[in-house]
mmCIF file of C-alpha atoms in Angstrom:
data_model
loop_
_atom_site.group_PDB
_atom_site.id
_atom_site.type_symbol
_atom_site.label_atom_id
_atom_site.label_comp_id
_atom_site.label_asym_id
_atom_site.label_seq_id
_atom_site.Cartn_x
_atom_site.Cartn_y
_atom_site.Cartn_z
ATOM 1 C CA UNK A 14 -51.862 -20.737 29.459
ATOM 2 C CA UNK A 15 -53.897 -21.896 26.338
ATOM 3 C CA UNK A 16 -52.055 -23.290 22.935
ATOM 4 C CA UNK A 17 -52.188 -20.059 21.187
ATOM 5 C CA UNK A 18 -50.457 -17.909 23.985
ATOM 6 C CA UNK A 19 -48.007 -20.660 24.707
ATOM 7 C CA UNK A 20 -46.327 -20.944 20.698
ATOM 8 C CA UNK A 21 -46.789 -17.170 20.782
ATOM 9 C CA UNK A 22 -44.614 -17.585 23.521
ATOM 10 C CA UNK A 23 -42.424 -19.631 22.113
ATOM 11 C CA UNK A 24 -41.754 -17.880 18.771
ATOM 12 C CA UNK A 25 -40.557 -15.143 20.642
ATOM 13 C CA UNK A 26 -38.065 -17.467 22.871
ATOM 14 C CA UNK A 27 -36.623 -18.972 19.334
ATOM 15 C CA UNK A 28 -36.419 -15.438 17.765
ATOM 16 C CA UNK A 29 -34.757 -13.903 20.708
ATOM 17 C CA UNK A 30 -32.496 -16.580 21.395
ATOM 18 C CA UNK A 31 -31.692 -16.536 17.925
ATOM 19 C CA UNK A 32 -30.402 -12.509 17.797
ATOM 20 C CA UNK A 33 -28.379 -13.189 21.566
ATOM 21 C CA UNK A 34 -27.259 -16.555 19.455
ATOM 22 C CA UNK A 35 -25.672 -14.705 15.392
ATOM 23 C CA UNK A 36 -23.935 -12.456 18.039
ATOM 24 C CA UNK A 37 -22.618 -15.273 19.894
ATOM 25 C CA UNK A 38 -21.580 -16.965 16.921
ATOM 26 C CA UNK A 39 -20.388 -13.978 14.152
ATOM 27 C CA UNK A 40 -17.902 -13.255 17.907
ATOM 28 C CA UNK A 41 -16.597 -17.291 18.156
ATOM 29 C CA UNK A 42 -16.144 -17.318 14.485
ATOM 30 C CA UNK A 43 -13.866 -13.985 15.065
ATOM 31 C CA UNK A 44 -11.651 -15.164 17.594
ATOM 32 C CA UNK A 45 -10.922 -18.034 16.250
ATOM 33 C CA UNK A 46 -9.937 -16.960 12.867
ATOM 34 C CA UNK A 47 -7.877 -14.457 14.133
ATOM 35 C CA UNK A 48 -6.155 -16.873 17.086
ATOM 36 C CA UNK A 49 -6.307 -19.495 14.447
ATOM 37 C CA UNK A 50 -4.726 -16.737 11.682
ATOM 38 C CA UNK A 51 -2.335 -15.616 14.783
ATOM 39 C CA UNK A 52 -0.380 -19.865 14.384
ATOM 40 C CA UNK A 53 -2.129 -20.326 17.373
ATOM 41 C CA UNK A 54 -3.111 -23.932 17.811
ATOM 42 C CA UNK A 55 -6.721 -25.552 19.731
ATOM 43 C CA UNK A 56 -4.485 -26.449 22.733
ATOM 44 C CA UNK A 57 -2.909 -23.325 23.199
ATOM 45 C CA UNK A 58 -5.927 -21.382 22.434
ATOM 46 C CA UNK A 59 -7.391 -24.051 26.146
ATOM 47 C CA UNK A 60 -4.109 -22.711 27.221
ATOM 48 C CA UNK A 61 -3.919 -18.919 26.786
ATOM 49 C CA UNK A 62 -8.168 -18.851 27.864
ATOM 50 C CA UNK A 63 -7.826 -20.948 30.913
ATOM 51 C CA UNK A 64 -8.595 -19.397 34.462
ATOM 52 C CA UNK A 65 -10.465 -16.695 32.510
ATOM 53 C CA UNK A 66 -13.909 -15.733 33.297
ATOM 54 C CA UNK A 67 -14.810 -12.824 30.789
ATOM 55 C CA UNK A 68 -14.558 -16.171 28.126
ATOM 56 C CA UNK A 69 -16.512 -18.379 30.557
ATOM 57 C CA UNK A 70 -18.738 -15.166 31.011
ATOM 58 C CA UNK A 71 -19.266 -15.213 26.873
ATOM 59 C CA UNK A 72 -19.798 -19.299 26.508
ATOM 60 C CA UNK A 73 -22.314 -19.796 29.217
ATOM 61 C CA UNK A 74 -24.211 -16.899 27.268
ATOM 62 C CA UNK A 75 -23.717 -18.741 24.530
ATOM 63 C CA UNK A 76 -25.251 -22.300 26.041
ATOM 64 C CA UNK A 77 -27.807 -20.535 27.621
ATOM 65 C CA UNK A 78 -29.036 -19.252 24.030
ATOM 66 C CA UNK A 79 -28.854 -22.570 22.829
ATOM 67 C CA UNK A 80 -30.730 -23.379 25.233
ATOM 68 C CA UNK A 81 -33.333 -21.811 25.259
ATOM 69 C CA UNK A 82 -33.152 -22.274 20.956
ATOM 70 C CA UNK A 83 -33.365 -25.851 20.558
ATOM 71 C CA UNK A 84 -36.058 -26.736 22.314
ATOM 72 C CA UNK A 85 -38.969 -24.525 20.702
ATOM 73 C CA UNK A 86 -37.611 -26.101 17.897
ATOM 74 C CA UNK A 87 -36.619 -29.245 18.598
ATOM 75 C CA UNK A 88 -40.648 -29.433 20.398
ATOM 76 C CA UNK A 89 -41.819 -27.973 16.660
ATOM 77 C CA UNK A 90 -39.925 -30.929 15.325
ATOM 78 C CA UNK A 91 -41.486 -33.381 17.345
ATOM 79 C CA UNK A 92 -45.421 -32.369 16.336
ATOM 80 C CA UNK A 93 -44.083 -30.980 12.811
ATOM 81 C CA UNK A 94 -41.976 -34.724 10.905
ATOM 82 C CA UNK A 95 -43.043 -37.342 14.348
ATOM 83 C CA UNK A 96 -46.698 -36.288 14.625
ATOM 84 C CA UNK A 97 -45.251 -36.160 19.114
ATOM 85 C CA UNK A 98 -48.044 -34.074 20.678
ATOM 86 C CA UNK A 99 -48.326 -32.966 23.750
ATOM 87 C CA UNK A 100 -46.285 -34.259 26.904
ATOM 88 C CA UNK A 101 -43.242 -36.485 24.644
ATOM 89 C CA UNK A 102 -42.737 -33.380 22.271
ATOM 90 C CA UNK A 103 -42.574 -31.652 26.278
ATOM 91 C CA UNK A 104 -40.322 -34.649 27.903
ATOM 92 C CA UNK A 105 -38.209 -34.636 24.276
ATOM 93 C CA UNK A 106 -37.522 -30.903 24.377
ATOM 94 C CA UNK A 107 -36.578 -30.865 27.734
ATOM 95 C CA UNK A 108 -33.519 -33.589 27.739
ATOM 96 C CA UNK A 109 -32.205 -31.767 25.162
ATOM 97 C CA UNK A 110 -32.449 -29.037 26.825
ATOM 98 C CA UNK A 111 -30.321 -30.946 30.435
ATOM 99 C CA UNK A 112 -28.462 -31.970 27.383
ATOM 100 C CA UNK A 113 -27.527 -28.611 26.400
ATOM 101 C CA UNK A 114 -27.162 -27.409 29.944
ATOM 102 C CA UNK A 115 -25.520 -30.181 31.412
ATOM 103 C CA UNK A 116 -23.016 -31.006 28.642
ATOM 104 C CA UNK A 117 -22.315 -26.902 28.266
ATOM 105 C CA UNK A 118 -22.025 -25.312 31.200
ATOM 106 C CA UNK A 119 -19.545 -28.725 31.932
ATOM 107 C CA UNK A 120 -17.175 -27.537 28.986
ATOM 108 C CA UNK A 121 -17.572 -24.147 30.236
ATOM 109 C CA UNK A 122 -16.299 -24.636 33.705
ATOM 110 C CA UNK A 123 -13.619 -26.665 32.131
ATOM 111 C CA UNK A 124 -11.995 -23.700 30.540
ATOM 112 C CA UNK A 125 -12.511 -21.088 33.331
ATOM 113 C CA UNK A 126 -11.225 -23.628 35.917
ATOM 114 C CA UNK A 127 -7.496 -23.399 36.441
#
């Protein structure tokens, strides 16, 4: 695959994942504002969402959106700001991806596990 084709795919991945993340952020903020205005604390919110596969699925989509979006930006930052190119920039991006996936999905599991 040519470098131009790779950049084109990265551009599409970042734009599509940004659309998913925008929807997730708006929904997340709306839920949090509604819950906090209702007088719920963080512990009470967690208690109500614990075991909810619907909330788990929503936040899993959020995590997957981040895992798709962030590496493209990290690769660009590594290349443009630090001059790291090729394998090294891809490796840095993959480390971020795995970190987001492992920590994010672990947090989702913590919410849905009863």
